[in-house]
Structure formats: C-alpha cells, structure tokens
Amino acid sequence: MAEVIQEIGIGTVRQGEDRTAICMGTPAHATDPVLQANDFSRAVYATLGNDLLGQGADPGYVVNTLEQHAELLPNLCLVLLQAQHMPDLVRRLVVSKRLRVYLQFDHRDQAPLDLPRVRYISFQETSSFNLEAAEDDTLAGAVRRQLNNGRADRALELLVKRGPEMLPLYLDQIGWELLAQGLSKYLYTHLSALGGSLAEDPVVLRWRLASGIELGRHTELIPRAEQVLARRDDPELRAYLGYALHLQTHPASMEHLERAVLTRQTALTLALYGYILQAGRFEESLNVLQTALTKAEAENLAYLQAQISLTLAQSHYLACEPQQVIGWCEWALNVMERHHLSNVWLRLSVLNEMATARMLSGDTVGLEDQLRNEARSLSEASPRTRNLLTWTLAELLYLQGRYGEAVELMDLVWQRIQQRASYGMFGLSYVRCLIELGQWDKARAAADKAVTLNEPSPLVYQCQARLAAAYVKVLDNPAGVALELRDIGDALERIGQRPYSLPARCLEAYALLRAGRKAEAEQVLNRIQPIMLRFNPKAWELVVGPEHRFGSVYRLLQDKPKPLHLHFLGQMKAWLNGAPLTLHLRQAELLTALVLNPQGLSSRELAEAVYGEEENNRRLKSYIPHLKAVIPLDSEPYRLTLEAEADFDQVRRLLARGDLRQALSLYQGPLLPGSDAPLVVEERAVLERAIREAALSSRDFEALLHLAYVTRDDLELWDLAVEHLPRIDPRRALAVARRELVLQDYGLAPARSAAAIARDVS
C-alpha cells in the first residue's frame, strides 16, 4: 500500500504513523451504491483488522459509522482511487468533517467542484488491482479463487464476461453469498442483462426472482417463471414463484409451494412453504420450518439459516409467545455473527422483531438507545426497513407515555409510506397517539385514509385499517361498535393473525361494558386472558390502549385472574403472573395432581398419586418445600391457594360440552410424556381415549388429521388420512410415509424403498 501511495503522490500521508485504507473504483461500481460501500468496507477491514462496517450497507451507513467512531481512529487515512466510478461514496465522504479523506480522479473534469481535499493525479491501473489476474489460466480456476476469497461479486462478473454458459454451475454458491452480503441489486442487474437461452435457464431465473423479491421487482418476472416452469420443472424456482404470488395475494400461491415441496424437499422449498403456512397452520409451519432449518444447517447455508430463524420468530409472534420470539431472534443474530453475515436488511429485520417482543415482555432497558442508534445509521436505507424501525421506536415512546415525541416520528413515517398496506399496519398506533394529544380530527382523517386505501388489500390489512377507525368510534360513541369489532376479531383469528385480534377483543369488551353488558364483556375477555398474561402488564397499553381510558378493561382482565397457567400436553411449560416458570418433572406431576383435585389431597393421597406407594411419603415431604417456594400451597391437605388454568383440564371441559375443534387446538400431545406417575399415566390414557373417540365419531376429517399428526403412531388415523387426502395434497406424501413407519414399528410390514413409497404417493 505504501508503494501505491507514493506512486500517486499523496505526500501528506505520514508513513509509519497512519493506518491507510485504499479502495479503488471500477466501472462495475458506478450504478450500485451497495457495491461501492462493500469494497470500501473491505479496504477499511484490511487496514483495521476489524469488521466494523460489515457488508450489504449503503455509503451513508458506512460513512456515518466511521464518523461515530472517529475518535477511536485518529490515524485512519482513507484513499479512494479512480473515484469517478464511486459517485455515491464520494458524495458522502466529501462532506465529512471528522475523517481524513483523499480522492483521486483520472481526469480533472471528473471531480466535483470545490472539493478542498481532492487533488488531480494521473494514475494507470496496476496489475495488483486487475480483476482478471494473469495467474488465472482457466476461467474455472479464476472463479474458484474469487469464491474462496469471499468475492462472489467478482466471480459473477468473470462468468458473465468470459463464460456465461458456465454460470448455472456456480450460481447457487454465488447467489447465497451475494444475498448474505446484501448485494441483491448487483445480482439482479447482472442476471437481467443476460439474453438468449440463459435468460430462460431455471437456475438463472430462480436467482433473478430471488433477488427481485428482495428488491420488490418480482411482479415483472412472474409470467416468465410460469412459462419456463410449463416447459421444465424446477422445484426451487416454483417455490420462489409461489412466494412471489403470495406477495401478490394470488390464490395459486399455495398450490405452487405444495407442488414444489412434494417434488423435492430442500431447505429452500421447505423454508418458503413454512413461511406461507405460519399464519393459518401454526403447528404445521413450526414442524416444516424446523425441518428446513436442519437441512440448511446440514448444507451450511448460513444466510438461509438466519432467514428461517427469523421466520420462526415471526411464527411465535403470531402465536403471542414473546419469549420464544426473543430466543429465535438471538439465534438468528448468533448465526449471522458466527458466519460473518453482513446483510444489513436481515440484521435490522431481526432486531426489529426482537424489539417488539422485548416491549411485550417488559424488557426495554437500553432499547431506546439501540433503536435511535440504528435510526441514525439508516438515512439511506430501504424505505420499508427505515419505516419499520422508526415506527418501533415510536411505539416504545408511546409505551412510555411520551406521546408528542412518538407522534413526531409517526408523522414522518406516515408522510413517506409507499405501500397502501402500511397505512393498515400502522393505523391503530397512529390514531391512538393522536387522540392522546387531543388531535381527534387528524385521527379520524388518518383512520379514514387507511380504510379507503386498503379496501382492495389482503384481509389482514383491511381489518387493521378498520380497527383503527373502530378505535375512534369506540371512544367517540361506543354504541353499535361491538358487533363490528367482533367481526374484525373473528376475521383476524380465522386467518391466524392472533396478535392483531387482541386489540379488537379488548375494544369489543369496552364497547359492551359501556352498553351495560358486563357478562358478555367478561366472556370476551376470558377468551384472551391467558394470552394477555404472557405479556408484561406494562405492555398492555400496546394491545388495549392507555389504562386511563380503558381502566374497566384492565380491571376485568385482572379481576378474576388465574395467575398460574400450565401447558402440560405434549410439553412442560408454566407461567406465574405472566412470567415463565421453570419446573422439574416431579413438580409438574404434583401440580397436575393438585389441579385435578382442587379440594386438596392428604400427604398419603398425594404420594400415591405421584409415587404409587405410601412409603414414598418421605420423598414427597422433601419435594413440597421446593414447590412451595415457587407456588403458594396450603399445608395438609395440600391444595393450590391461587387459581390455575391447565390445558389438560380445559380439554376435559371442552370435550364435555362437545367443542372438539377447540379441544384439539389445545391438545398438543400426551399429558407430560416423560412421566410415569400413576395419576398422570391414568389421566393421559383417559384424555387420549376421549379425544380420539370424539374425533372418530365426529367424521371431521381435518380434526382427524390434526390428531394423527399429534399422536404420530395411530395406524387407524393414518389409514384414514391416506384414504381421504387427495393425491395432489402434499400432506398425503407425509401420511403415506408415516403409515409405512408405523406399520414397520408394529412389525406388520417389511421396510420398503423410497421409490416404492413414492409410487403409493402418486
């Protein structure tokens, strides 16, 4: 680097004292700001040995970050060669007051006017900067070397220039690497320039569609993808087509994704299929996504691992499980750090999802500073990412009662929204804030705009917009709004959007209370109380609205609280006053016995229920103090001193009143699967038999299929699934395979090849 500095004549660089980062522009940089920022970041990394800037950002982000850390980099000198090819980076650097920058242009008239630190230097490119070094005696060798050096962008450029016919052989590796670096625009631009048969190649079109989706330019590619797939099937291209159609709310979306998964279950096809499933078929989507993640890990597709982890976080958000959301977001960030992924959009999407979950959990320490720092660094980020992060910060300020500051940020976002759906997404929060500032007319206008613009939008955005309008009505004149709110809540629940149905239920209860119909209000709130208890009470304002307006709803949610919630069907989870509770299996068995016997049990009865023999009374007495330390109990006879809600007890009551579908939604597997306590074993068998008989006698096929997935080894249920599922339904393949395994486990059939099973499927 010192030789290059001397050659171009920058005499003010103090040799031996400065850390000099040299970056060189090429014509490929000219129209791609992210590529400019990436190569600049690599130059800084080579000098500092610290990946401060990452990859996949824009020039504004990298320069802002350097300026924020300028005091820690006193000897850093930035040299930009052939700067005429990097106009976006130049614009950011020349206004910096904290960085020492030298810019070189091949011709004086290429330099912007009035730049005090620009000097004209004639410079001929040296071999050390040559893209295609002489040592690369074959194109394949050159491509491999670029890929090994982490330069997928240069590998792509080599192939496009010198051997486009070889492009499909390397494109999967190049595509994942460029997406990981945030270079979707670079990938899309190069692939779009291809003509002839290459433009119709399924691999090329697949990656063009993948990058086009990230850029919002997928619509124009849908007809071509359909034409190519009509001639030659490619499951991963079909999966991307299904995803692109889903973004357009096209009814054929699921058909394409199901066909893709049925043809070939890859990490990608399963990931996209699981994403589409998450809204309406939550448990099934979790299974699919977990399988996709396992495959992505086995294939070392780090970027896809992080994306799937984000999707799992989003799935748990739809299930109103903020702690699970936080766990999966942390895992996604861990994957990005381990594999040095630098896609800024993906990282910020994960952080945004985590911030919302942290607010619901009441964990907001340091969150405002983090969000503000991100907002300062995103002056040139994509509008969607910038809007989401800004809105999350505004909601945090709203939660803290800082309504004026929140509305200032919301006003900015509201003015720059580019998609109609965003008015639906953001409408309720905006209306709430405006009303707290007394701006009723502005709130009504915002709600009306959201409703009008989202009339042709997907149902979820229509309902969110209607909810914003209903919020104004319920405070202005609640008469007659309850029925509308019930319709909105029902519609959102039907499409699996539970977090957005909660505000509708709370407002419905408020309208009923104002109408003097307290019993109906209690019934509405009883349905959502277990979910609300998963959230920190301080976060209820995000769901219900300010307590000073909706105090009656807050009191009803807390009037008859069941502070202890037990989920022991197929799992072992518990919450006390909304906080997760860690239990040992023996403690869970004791709690099961106490829930099933609310009148209380003597020490002898409790010992027999859990241990099966009286002499274990001594062991029981050693466990009781530990349980009492966690959950309040009466002394002998032992009984709970607080109300508890247990999924196994709810299932019994739901079956007793004939509500099979609701019972099945709670039945996630056998009661405490790892327990051999006599009372648990007996209750497990009773529940399994009761729910199975109810499902078989109902002739409700979806209920039977759900139960087959949960029980896993019930041969009769799998036989019914294979018999009744259409051959085009991708679930039939799973049913055939599962039946085959059950038959083998029972010793009723020999193991068969995958090909034989495939014949049964088709």
PDB file of C-alpha atoms in Angstrom, residues 36 52 76 83 86 100 141 178 220 307 328 330 361 383 403 463 476-477 504 520 544 697 746 757:
ATOM      1  CA  GLN A  36     -19.255   0.785  -3.527  1.00  0.00           C
ATOM      2  CA  LEU A  52     -16.580  -2.500  11.885  1.00  0.00           C
ATOM      3  CA  LEU A  76      -7.016   6.461   9.853  1.00  0.00           C
ATOM      4  CA  ALA A  83     -13.150   7.927  -7.500  1.00  0.00           C
ATOM      5  CA  MET A  86     -17.892   5.669  -6.955  1.00  0.00           C
ATOM      6  CA  ARG A 100      -9.205  12.378   6.632  1.00  0.00           C
ATOM      7  CA  GLY A 141      -9.765 -21.587 -11.563  1.00  0.00           C
ATOM      8  CA  LEU A 178     -24.311 -12.148  -2.632  1.00  0.00           C
ATOM      9  CA  GLU A 220     -42.449  -8.478 -13.811  1.00  0.00           C
ATOM     10  CA  GLN A 307     -33.762 -16.242   7.465  1.00  0.00           C
ATOM     11  CA  TRP A 328     -35.166 -17.268  17.843  1.00  0.00           C
ATOM     12  CA  GLU A 330     -30.991 -14.255  19.368  1.00  0.00           C
ATOM     13  CA  SER A 361     -42.074  -8.829  27.723  1.00  0.00           C
ATOM     14  CA  PRO A 383     -37.946   2.811   2.902  1.00  0.00           C
ATOM     15  CA  TYR A 403     -46.950  10.844  23.043  1.00  0.00           C
ATOM     16  CA  CYS A 463     -59.065  -5.496   9.211  1.00  0.00           C
ATOM     17  CA  ASP A 476     -66.405   8.823  20.485  1.00  0.00           C
ATOM     18  CA  ASN A 477     -69.650   6.847  20.563  1.00  0.00           C
ATOM     19  CA  ALA A 504     -60.288  -5.955  18.626  1.00  0.00           C
ATOM     20  CA  GLU A 520     -70.733 -10.547  27.684  1.00  0.00           C
ATOM     21  CA  VAL A 544     -55.543  -2.428  24.900  1.00  0.00           C
ATOM     22  CA  SER A 697     -67.276 -40.150  15.830  1.00  0.00           C
ATOM     23  CA  TYR A 746     -45.727 -52.758  14.646  1.00  0.00           C
ATOM     24  CA  ILE A 757     -43.313 -45.329  -1.130  1.00  0.00           C
TER      25      ILE A 757
END
